[in-house]
Coordinates of C-alpha atoms and ligand atoms in Angstrom, one line a residue:
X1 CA 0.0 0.0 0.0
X2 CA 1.3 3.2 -0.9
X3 CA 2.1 5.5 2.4
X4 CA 2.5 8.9 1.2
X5 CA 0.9 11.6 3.4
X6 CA -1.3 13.9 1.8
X7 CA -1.4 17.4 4.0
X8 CA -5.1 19.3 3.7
X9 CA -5.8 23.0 3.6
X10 CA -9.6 24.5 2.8
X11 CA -9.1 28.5 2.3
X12 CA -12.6 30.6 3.0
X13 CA -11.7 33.8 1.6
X14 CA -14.7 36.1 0.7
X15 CA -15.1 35.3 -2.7
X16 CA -14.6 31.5 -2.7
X17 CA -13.4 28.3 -1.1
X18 CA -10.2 26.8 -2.4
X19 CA -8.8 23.5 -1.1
X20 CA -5.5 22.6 -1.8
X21 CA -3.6 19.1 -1.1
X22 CA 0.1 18.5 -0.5
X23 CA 2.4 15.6 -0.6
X24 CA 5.6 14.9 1.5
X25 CA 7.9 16.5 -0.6
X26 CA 5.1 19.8 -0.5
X27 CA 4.1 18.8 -3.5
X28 CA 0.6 19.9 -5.2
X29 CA -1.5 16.8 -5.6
X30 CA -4.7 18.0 -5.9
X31 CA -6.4 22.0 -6.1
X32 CA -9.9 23.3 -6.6
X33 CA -12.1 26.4 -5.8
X34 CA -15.6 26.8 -5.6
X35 CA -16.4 30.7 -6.2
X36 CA -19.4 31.8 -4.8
X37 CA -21.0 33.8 -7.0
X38 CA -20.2 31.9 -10.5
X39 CA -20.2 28.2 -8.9
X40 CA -23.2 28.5 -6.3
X41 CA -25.6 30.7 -8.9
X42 CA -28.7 30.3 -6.2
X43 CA -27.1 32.3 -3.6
X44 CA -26.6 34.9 -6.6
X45 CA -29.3 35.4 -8.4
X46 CA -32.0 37.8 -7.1
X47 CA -35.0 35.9 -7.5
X48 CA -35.8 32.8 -6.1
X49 CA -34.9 29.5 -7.5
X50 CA -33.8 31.0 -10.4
X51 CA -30.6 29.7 -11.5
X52 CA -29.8 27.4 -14.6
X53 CA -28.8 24.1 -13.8
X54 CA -26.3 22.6 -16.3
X55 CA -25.0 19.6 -16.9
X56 CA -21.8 18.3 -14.7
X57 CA -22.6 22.0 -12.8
X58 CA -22.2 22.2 -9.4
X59 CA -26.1 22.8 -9.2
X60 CA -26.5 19.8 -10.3
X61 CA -24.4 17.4 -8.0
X62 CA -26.6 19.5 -5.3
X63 CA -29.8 19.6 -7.1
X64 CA -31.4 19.7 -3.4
X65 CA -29.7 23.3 -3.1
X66 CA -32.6 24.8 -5.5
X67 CA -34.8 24.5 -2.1
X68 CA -32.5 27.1 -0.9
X69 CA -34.5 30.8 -1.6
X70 CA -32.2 33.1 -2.3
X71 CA -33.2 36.7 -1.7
X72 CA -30.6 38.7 -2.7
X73 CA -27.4 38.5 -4.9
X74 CA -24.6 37.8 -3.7
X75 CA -21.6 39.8 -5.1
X76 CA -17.7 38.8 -4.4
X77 CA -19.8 36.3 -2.0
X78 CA -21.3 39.6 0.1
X79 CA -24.2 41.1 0.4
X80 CA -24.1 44.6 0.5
X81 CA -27.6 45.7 2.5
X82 CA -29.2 49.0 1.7
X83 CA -27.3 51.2 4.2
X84 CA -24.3 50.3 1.7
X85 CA -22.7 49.5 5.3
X86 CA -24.3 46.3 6.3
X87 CA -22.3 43.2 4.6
X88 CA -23.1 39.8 5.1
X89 CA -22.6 36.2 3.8
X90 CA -25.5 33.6 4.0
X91 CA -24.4 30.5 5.9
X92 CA -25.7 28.2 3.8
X93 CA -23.5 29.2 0.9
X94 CA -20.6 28.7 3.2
X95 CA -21.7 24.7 4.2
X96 CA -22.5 24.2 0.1
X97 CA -19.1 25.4 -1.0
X98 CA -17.8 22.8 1.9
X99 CA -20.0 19.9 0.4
X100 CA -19.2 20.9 -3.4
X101 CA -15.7 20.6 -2.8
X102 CA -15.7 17.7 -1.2
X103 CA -18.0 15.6 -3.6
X104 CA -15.9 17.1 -6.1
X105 CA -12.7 15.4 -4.9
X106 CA -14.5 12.3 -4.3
X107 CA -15.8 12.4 -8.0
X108 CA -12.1 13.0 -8.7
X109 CA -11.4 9.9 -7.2
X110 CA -8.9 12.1 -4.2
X111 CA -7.8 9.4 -2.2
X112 CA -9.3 11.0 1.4
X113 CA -7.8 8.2 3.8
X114 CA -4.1 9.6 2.9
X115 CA -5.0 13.2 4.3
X116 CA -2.8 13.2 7.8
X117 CA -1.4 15.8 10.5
X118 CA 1.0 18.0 10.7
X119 CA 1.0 20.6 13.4
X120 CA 3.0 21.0 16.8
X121 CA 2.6 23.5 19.2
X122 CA 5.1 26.6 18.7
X123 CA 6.0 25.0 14.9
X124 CA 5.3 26.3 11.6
X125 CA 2.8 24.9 10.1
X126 CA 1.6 23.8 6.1
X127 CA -1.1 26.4 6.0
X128 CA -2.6 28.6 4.0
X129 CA 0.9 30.2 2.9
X130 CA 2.5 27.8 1.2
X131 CA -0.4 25.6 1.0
X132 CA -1.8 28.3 -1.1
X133 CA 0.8 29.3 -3.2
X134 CA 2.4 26.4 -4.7
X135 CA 6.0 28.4 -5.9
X136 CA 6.7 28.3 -2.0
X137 CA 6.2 24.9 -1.9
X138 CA 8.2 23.9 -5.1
X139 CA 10.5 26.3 -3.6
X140 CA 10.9 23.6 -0.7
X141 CA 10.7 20.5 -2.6
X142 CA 13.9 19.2 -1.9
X143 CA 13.4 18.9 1.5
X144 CA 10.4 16.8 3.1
X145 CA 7.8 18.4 5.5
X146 CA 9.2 16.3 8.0
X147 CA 12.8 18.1 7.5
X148 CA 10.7 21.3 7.6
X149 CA 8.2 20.9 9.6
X150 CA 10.1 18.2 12.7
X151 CA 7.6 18.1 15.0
X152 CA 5.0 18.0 12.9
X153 CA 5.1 14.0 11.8
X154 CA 4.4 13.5 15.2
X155 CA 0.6 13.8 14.4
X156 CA -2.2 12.3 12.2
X157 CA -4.4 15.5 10.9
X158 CA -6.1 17.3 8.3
X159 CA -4.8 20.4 8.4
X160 CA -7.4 23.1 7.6
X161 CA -6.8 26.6 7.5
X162 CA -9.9 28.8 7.0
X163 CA -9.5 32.7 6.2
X164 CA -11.0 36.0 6.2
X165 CA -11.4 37.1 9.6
X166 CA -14.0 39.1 11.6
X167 CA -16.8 37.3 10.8
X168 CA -19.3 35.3 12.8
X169 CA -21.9 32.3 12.8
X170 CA -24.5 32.3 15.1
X171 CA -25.8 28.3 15.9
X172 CA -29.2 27.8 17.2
X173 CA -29.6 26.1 20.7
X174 CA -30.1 22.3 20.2
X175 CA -27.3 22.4 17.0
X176 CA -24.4 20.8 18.9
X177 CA -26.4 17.5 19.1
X178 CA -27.4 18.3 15.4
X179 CA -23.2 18.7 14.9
X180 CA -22.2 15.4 17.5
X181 CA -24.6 13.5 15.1
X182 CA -24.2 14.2 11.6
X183 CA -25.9 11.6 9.2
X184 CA -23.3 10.3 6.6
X185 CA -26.3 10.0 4.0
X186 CA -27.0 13.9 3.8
X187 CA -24.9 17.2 3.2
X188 CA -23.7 19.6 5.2
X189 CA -25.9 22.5 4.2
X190 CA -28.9 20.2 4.3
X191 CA -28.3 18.4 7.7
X192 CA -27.1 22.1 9.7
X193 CA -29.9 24.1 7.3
X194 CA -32.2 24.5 10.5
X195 CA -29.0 24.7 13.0
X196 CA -28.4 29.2 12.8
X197 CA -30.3 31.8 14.1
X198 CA -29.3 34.5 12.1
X199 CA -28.5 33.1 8.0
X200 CA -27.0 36.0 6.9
X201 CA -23.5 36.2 9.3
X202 CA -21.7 39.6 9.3
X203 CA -18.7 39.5 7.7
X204 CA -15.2 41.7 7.5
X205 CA -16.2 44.2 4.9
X206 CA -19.3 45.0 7.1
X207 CA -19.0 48.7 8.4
X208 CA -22.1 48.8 10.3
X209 CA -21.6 49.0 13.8
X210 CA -20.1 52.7 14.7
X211 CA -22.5 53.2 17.4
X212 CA -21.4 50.0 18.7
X213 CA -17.4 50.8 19.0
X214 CA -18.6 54.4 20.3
X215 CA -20.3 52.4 23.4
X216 CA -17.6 50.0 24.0
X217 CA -14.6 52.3 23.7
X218 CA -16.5 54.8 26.5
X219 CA -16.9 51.2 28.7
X220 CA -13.5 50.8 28.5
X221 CA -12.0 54.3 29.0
X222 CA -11.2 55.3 25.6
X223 CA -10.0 53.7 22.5
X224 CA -6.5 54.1 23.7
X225 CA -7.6 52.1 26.7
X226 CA -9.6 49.4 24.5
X227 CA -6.6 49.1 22.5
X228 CA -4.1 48.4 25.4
X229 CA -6.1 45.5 26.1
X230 CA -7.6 44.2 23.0
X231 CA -4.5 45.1 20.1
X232 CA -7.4 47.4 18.4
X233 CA -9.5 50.5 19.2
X234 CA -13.2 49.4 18.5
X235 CA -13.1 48.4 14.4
X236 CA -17.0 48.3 13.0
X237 CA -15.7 44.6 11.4
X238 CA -14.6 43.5 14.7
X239 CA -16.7 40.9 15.9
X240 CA -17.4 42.2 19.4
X241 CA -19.2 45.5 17.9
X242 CA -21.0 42.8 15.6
X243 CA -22.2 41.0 18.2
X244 CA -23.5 44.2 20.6
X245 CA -25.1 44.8 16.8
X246 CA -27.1 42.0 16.7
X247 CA -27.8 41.9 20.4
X248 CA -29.0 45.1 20.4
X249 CA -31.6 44.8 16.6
X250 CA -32.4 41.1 16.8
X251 CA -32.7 40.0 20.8
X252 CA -34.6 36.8 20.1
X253 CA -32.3 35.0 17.8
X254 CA -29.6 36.3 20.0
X255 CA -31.4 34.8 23.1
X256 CA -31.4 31.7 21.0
X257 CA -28.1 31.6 20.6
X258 CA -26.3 28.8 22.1
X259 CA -22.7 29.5 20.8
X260 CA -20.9 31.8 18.2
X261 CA -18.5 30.8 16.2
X262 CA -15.8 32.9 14.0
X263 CA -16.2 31.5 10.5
X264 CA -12.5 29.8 11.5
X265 CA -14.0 28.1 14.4
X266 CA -17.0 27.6 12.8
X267 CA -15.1 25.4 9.4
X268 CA -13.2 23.7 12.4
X269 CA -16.4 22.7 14.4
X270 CA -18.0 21.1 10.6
X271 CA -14.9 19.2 10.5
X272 CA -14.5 17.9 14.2
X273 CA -18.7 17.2 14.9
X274 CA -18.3 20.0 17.5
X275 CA -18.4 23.7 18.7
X276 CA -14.6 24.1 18.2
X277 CA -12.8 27.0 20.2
X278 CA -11.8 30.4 18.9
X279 CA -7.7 30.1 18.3
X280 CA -6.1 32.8 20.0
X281 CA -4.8 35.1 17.0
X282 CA -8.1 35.1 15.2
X283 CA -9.5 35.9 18.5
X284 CA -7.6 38.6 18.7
X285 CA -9.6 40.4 16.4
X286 CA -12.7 40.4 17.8
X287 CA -11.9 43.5 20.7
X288 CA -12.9 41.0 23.5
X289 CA -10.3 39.1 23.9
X290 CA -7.0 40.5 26.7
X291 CA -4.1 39.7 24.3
X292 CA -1.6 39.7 27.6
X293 CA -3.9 37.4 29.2
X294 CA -5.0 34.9 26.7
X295 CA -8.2 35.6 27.7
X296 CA -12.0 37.3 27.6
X297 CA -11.7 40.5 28.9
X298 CA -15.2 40.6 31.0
X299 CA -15.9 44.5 30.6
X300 CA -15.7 44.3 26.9
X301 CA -18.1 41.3 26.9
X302 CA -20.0 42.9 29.6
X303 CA -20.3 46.3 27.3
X304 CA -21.1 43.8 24.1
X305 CA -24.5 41.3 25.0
X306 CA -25.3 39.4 27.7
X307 CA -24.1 36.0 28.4
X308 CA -21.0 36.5 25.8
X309 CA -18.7 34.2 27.4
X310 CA -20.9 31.1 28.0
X311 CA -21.8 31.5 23.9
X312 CA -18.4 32.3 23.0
X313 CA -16.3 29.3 24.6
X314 CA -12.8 29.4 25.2
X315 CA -9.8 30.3 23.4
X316 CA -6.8 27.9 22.7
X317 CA -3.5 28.6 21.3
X318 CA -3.5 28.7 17.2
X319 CA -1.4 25.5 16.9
X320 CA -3.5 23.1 19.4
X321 CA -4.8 20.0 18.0
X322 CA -8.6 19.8 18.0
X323 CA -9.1 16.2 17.9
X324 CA -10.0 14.0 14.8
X325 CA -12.5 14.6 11.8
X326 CA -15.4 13.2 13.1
X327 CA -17.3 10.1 11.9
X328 CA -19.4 12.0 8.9
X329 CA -16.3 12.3 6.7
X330 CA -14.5 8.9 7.7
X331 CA -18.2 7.7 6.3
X332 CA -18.9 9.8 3.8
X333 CA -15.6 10.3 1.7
X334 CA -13.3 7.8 3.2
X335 CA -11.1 10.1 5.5
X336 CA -9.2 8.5 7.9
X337 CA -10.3 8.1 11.6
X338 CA -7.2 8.9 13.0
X339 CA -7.0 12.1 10.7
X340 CA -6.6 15.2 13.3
X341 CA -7.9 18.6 12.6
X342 CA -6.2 21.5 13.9
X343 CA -7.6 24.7 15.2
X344 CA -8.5 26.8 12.6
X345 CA -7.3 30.5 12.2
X346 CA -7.3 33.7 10.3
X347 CA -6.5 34.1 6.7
X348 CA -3.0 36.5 8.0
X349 CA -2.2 34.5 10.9
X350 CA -2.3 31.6 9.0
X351 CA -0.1 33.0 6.1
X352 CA 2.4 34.7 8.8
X353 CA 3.0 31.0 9.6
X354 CA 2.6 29.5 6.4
X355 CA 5.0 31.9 5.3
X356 CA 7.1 30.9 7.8
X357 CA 7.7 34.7 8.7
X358 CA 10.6 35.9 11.5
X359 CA 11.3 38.9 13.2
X360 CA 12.1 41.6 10.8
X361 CA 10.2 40.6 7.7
X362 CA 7.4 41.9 6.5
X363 CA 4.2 40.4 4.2
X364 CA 2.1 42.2 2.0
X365 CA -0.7 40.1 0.9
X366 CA -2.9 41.4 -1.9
X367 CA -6.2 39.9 -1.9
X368 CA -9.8 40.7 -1.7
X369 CA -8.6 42.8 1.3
X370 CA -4.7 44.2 1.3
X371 CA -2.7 43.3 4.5
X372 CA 0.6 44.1 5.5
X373 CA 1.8 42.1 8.8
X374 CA 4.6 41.2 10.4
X375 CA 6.2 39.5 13.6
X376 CA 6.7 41.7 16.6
X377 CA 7.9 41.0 20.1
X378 CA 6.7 43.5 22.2
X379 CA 2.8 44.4 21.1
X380 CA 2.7 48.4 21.3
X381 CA -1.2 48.7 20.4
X382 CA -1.7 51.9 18.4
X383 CA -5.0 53.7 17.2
X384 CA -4.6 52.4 14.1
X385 CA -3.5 49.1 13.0
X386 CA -4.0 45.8 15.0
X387 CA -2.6 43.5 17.3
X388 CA -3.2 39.7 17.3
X389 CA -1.4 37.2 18.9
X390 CA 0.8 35.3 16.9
X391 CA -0.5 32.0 15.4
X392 CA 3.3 30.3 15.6
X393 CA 4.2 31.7 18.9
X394 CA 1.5 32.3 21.1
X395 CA 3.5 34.2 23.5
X396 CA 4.8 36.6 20.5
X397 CA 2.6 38.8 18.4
X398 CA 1.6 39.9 15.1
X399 CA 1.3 43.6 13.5
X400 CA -1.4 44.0 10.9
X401 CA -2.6 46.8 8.9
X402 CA -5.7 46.0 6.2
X403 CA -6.5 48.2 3.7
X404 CA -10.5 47.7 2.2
X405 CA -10.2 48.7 -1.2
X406 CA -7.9 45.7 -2.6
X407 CA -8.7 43.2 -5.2
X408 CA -12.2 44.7 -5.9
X409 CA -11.0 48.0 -6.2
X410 CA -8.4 46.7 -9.1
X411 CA -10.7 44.9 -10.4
X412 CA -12.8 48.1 -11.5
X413 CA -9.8 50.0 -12.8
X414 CA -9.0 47.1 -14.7
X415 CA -12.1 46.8 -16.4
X416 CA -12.5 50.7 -16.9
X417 CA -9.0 50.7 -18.4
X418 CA -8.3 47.5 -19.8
X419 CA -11.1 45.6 -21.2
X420 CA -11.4 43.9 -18.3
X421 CA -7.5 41.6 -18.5
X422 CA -4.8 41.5 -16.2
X423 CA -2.6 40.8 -18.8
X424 CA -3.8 44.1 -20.7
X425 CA -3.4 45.7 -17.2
X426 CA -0.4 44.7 -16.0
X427 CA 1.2 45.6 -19.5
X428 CA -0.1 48.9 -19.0
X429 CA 1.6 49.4 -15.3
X430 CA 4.7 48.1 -17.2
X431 CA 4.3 51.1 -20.0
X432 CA 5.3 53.3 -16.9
X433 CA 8.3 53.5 -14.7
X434 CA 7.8 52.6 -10.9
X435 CA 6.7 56.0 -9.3
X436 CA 4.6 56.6 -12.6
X437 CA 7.3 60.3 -12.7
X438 CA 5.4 61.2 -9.6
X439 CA 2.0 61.2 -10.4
X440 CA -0.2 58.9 -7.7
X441 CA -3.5 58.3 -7.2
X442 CA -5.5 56.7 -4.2
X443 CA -8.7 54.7 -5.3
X444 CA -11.2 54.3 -2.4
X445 CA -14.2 53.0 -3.7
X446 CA -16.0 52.1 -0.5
X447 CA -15.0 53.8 2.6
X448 CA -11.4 52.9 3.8
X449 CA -10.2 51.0 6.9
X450 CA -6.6 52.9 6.8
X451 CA -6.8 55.6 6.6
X452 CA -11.1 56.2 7.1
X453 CA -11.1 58.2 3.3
X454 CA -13.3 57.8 0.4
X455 CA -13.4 58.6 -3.3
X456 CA -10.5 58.9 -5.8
X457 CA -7.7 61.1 -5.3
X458 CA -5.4 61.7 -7.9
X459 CA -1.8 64.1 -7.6
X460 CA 0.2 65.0 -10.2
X461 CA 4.1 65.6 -10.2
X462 CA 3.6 68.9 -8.6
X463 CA 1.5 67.5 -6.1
X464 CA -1.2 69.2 -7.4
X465 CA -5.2 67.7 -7.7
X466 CA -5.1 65.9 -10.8
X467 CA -9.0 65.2 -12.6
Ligands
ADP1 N1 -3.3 38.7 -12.5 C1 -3.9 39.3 -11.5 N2 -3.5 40.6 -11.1 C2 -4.1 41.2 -10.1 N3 -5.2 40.7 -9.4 C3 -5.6 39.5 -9.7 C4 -5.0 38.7 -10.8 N4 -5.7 37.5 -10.8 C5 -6.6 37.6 -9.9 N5 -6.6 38.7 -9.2 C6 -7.5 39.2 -8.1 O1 -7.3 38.4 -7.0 C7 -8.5 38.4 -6.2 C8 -8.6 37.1 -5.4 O2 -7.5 37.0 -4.6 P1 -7.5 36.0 -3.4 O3 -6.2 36.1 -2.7 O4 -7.9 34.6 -3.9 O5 -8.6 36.6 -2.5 P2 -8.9 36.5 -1.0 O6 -8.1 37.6 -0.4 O7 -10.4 36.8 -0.9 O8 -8.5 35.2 -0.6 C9 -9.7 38.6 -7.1 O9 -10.5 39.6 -6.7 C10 -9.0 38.9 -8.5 O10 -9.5 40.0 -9.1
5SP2 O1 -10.3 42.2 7.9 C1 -9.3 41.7 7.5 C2 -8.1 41.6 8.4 O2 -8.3 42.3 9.6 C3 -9.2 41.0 6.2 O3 -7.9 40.8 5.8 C4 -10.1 39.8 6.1 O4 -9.5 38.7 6.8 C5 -10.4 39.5 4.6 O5 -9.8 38.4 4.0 P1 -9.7 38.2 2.4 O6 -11.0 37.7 2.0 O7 -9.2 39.4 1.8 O8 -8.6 37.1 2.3

């Protein structure tokens, strides 16, 4: 029998799900993305059950998923809500991304029962970094994850690395039975369908909740104060601000809340048949959690909603090993019960380790979002700019600024100047020298994170307006 190790990573970034597999040698084995709005067509089409279903489509592996009424479109897997502020994510979409994937790799005959652990406490792990971007791995070939990675052989697991951070699932009280008993026979987003109490989960582009950091900054003693113990001043897409939010315009489905999840934990719980812990680092951006302490800071949950720390759970360092997948996948696509799952983290976190970033370097990672991050020692919490705990170490940190306007942004300039292709586009950024002689322009198409600006703003040499 052949014993290769196949090493797992499932990326949730707003727009789609990617899953990537690695051998041994960090070698690509098997890769495939779901993308919400093009692959899961219900969830964007504005009017109920409408949606085409062709042949070999997703749509139709799921033909149960036209039961799903969709009442909005999604776009770049959001909804943007009337108040232009208000961005959310249906949960559903979410579990049928999981179960397309999946049933896609089975169909592709992916051989599950190879899919084993790597992780150790304090070590680097494969995760979204070099999971994602196979040049890193090829980069490493020559050696074997063992040789990289030493004490990560030491486990069994499916390594699964979810990103975008911020946002939050809200389970229904009764759902962890639902979750301890999943039946092999149906999927995900049809066995948890009845299991949320709110469907459409905030998410990190949301920018609704103002009032909400106003009222836990004063709790606190200021947003210097807030950010000495949380790594932030109150951020409208932290989940803390979300949660007062929802509290505060939907008490019944809060009260019926039996535990909220970060869409990390949340993957992590799918995968383990469980309400799986917040890690540490993406806790850390939630403005509740004491970042010297490790723990919940009880005035900021106090100032959020009730009860915040019984429906929270607790927090564990990024690298701790969950347990194994539960029984649903060793049934239903032939994993491994002895395959371990490892707690799930942040889309930076996870590529400051999967990068296997030091002191003294720094990332830029230009996605749907832009983020620049990098190791610290010390944390040295600012008004702008956040703090998390580190995913590698959890006694170090990470420094993390994120910029809104990334990928989306682009993507309208491209298709405004260049017939909508990157290659046209990126042969046009070539037709100028870096600098572009001086003349800059800042393209904030929805309202900024750093620095809180707006509109287009273009300079020329003289560092006068330009039109
Ligand atoms: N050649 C390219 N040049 C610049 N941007 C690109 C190029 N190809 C894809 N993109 C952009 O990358 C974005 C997706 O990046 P990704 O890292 O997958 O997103 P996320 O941050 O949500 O994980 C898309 O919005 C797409 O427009
Ligand atoms: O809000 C932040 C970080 O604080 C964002 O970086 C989100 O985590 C979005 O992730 P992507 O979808 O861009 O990967």
């Amino acid at each position: 029998m052949d014993s290769a190790a196949y090493y797992l990573g499932f990326d949730f970034s707003t727009q789609q799900l990617k899953v990537i597999a690695v051998n041994e040698q960090l070698l690509v084995v098997y890769e495939d993305n779901v993308h919400f709005d093009k692959d899961l067509p219900q969830f964007g089409s504005a009017i109920p059950g409408v949606g085409s279903v062709q042949k070999g489509s997703l749509m139709e592996l799921h033909s149960s998923v036209n039961r799903i009424v969709a009442v909005a479109r999604t776009q770049g897997g959001v909804h943007v809500h009337s108040d232009k502020l208000t961005v959310t994510s249906p949960v559903l979409m979410w579990l049928l991304a999981l179960d397309c994937i999946l049933d896609r790799m089975k169909s592709a005959g992916f051989n599950f029962s190879k899919v084993k652990a790597l992780s150790g406490t304090g070590q680097p792990r494969l995760s979204d970094g070099f999971l994602h971007y196979p040049l890193i791995g090829q980069g490493l070939s020559n050696k074997s994850i063992s040789d990289t990675l030493p004490s990560l052989q030491q486990f069994d697991a499916a390594d699964v690395f979810y990103r975008t951070q911020h946002g939050s699932v809200y389970w229904k009280t009764g759902s962890r039975e639902t979750l301890n008993h999943l039946p092999a026979e149906h999927p995900l987003h049809i066995a948890l369908q009845t299991c949320f109490c709110i469907q459409d989960c905030p998410v990190w582009m949301d920018s609704s909740t103002s009032a909400e950091c106003r009222h836990l900054e004063k709790s606190i003693g200021g947003a210097q104060a807030l950010a000495d113990i949380t790594g932030s001043r109150a951020y409208e897409r932290f989940t803390g601000n979300q949660i007062a939010k929802i509290y505060k315009a939907k008490p019944e489905e809060y009260s019926r809340c039996e535990r909220i999840s970060l869409v990390s934990s949340f993957a992590a719980s799918l995968f383990i048949g469980d309400y799986a812990p917040i890690d540490c680092s993406d806790g850390s951006g939630m403005n509740l959690l004491d970042i010297h302490e490790k723990s919940w800071d009880e005035i900021c949950l106090n100032a959020c909603a009730p009860d915040l720390k019984e429906k929270l759970g607790s927090v564990v360092p990024s690298s701790s090993v969950l347990g194994n997948v539960s029984s649903y996948y060793v049934q239903r696509y032939g994993f491994s019960p002895l395959c371990r799952v490892i707690a799930f983290t942040g889309d930076n976190p996870a590529s400051l380790a999967g990068m296997r970033l030091e002191e003294g370097d720094i990332a830029v990672s230009l996605g749907t979002s832009d983020t620049l991050f990098l190791w610290i020692k010390e944390p040295t919490p600012a008004l702008e700019g956040h703090i998390f705990i580190n995913p590698v170490q959890s006694q170090d940190y990470m420094a993390l600024l994120c910029f809104k306007n990334g990928s989306l942004m682009r993507e309208k300039i491209r298709d405004n100047c260049s017939s909508a292709s990157w290659e046209e586009f990126s042969n046009i950024l070539r037709s100028t020298p870096p600098g572009n002689n001086g003349h800059i322009g800042f393209y904030f198409d929805v309202m900024e994170i750093t620095p809180q600006a707006v509109g287009v703003h273009r300079f020329d040499a003289e560092n006068q307006k330009a039109s």
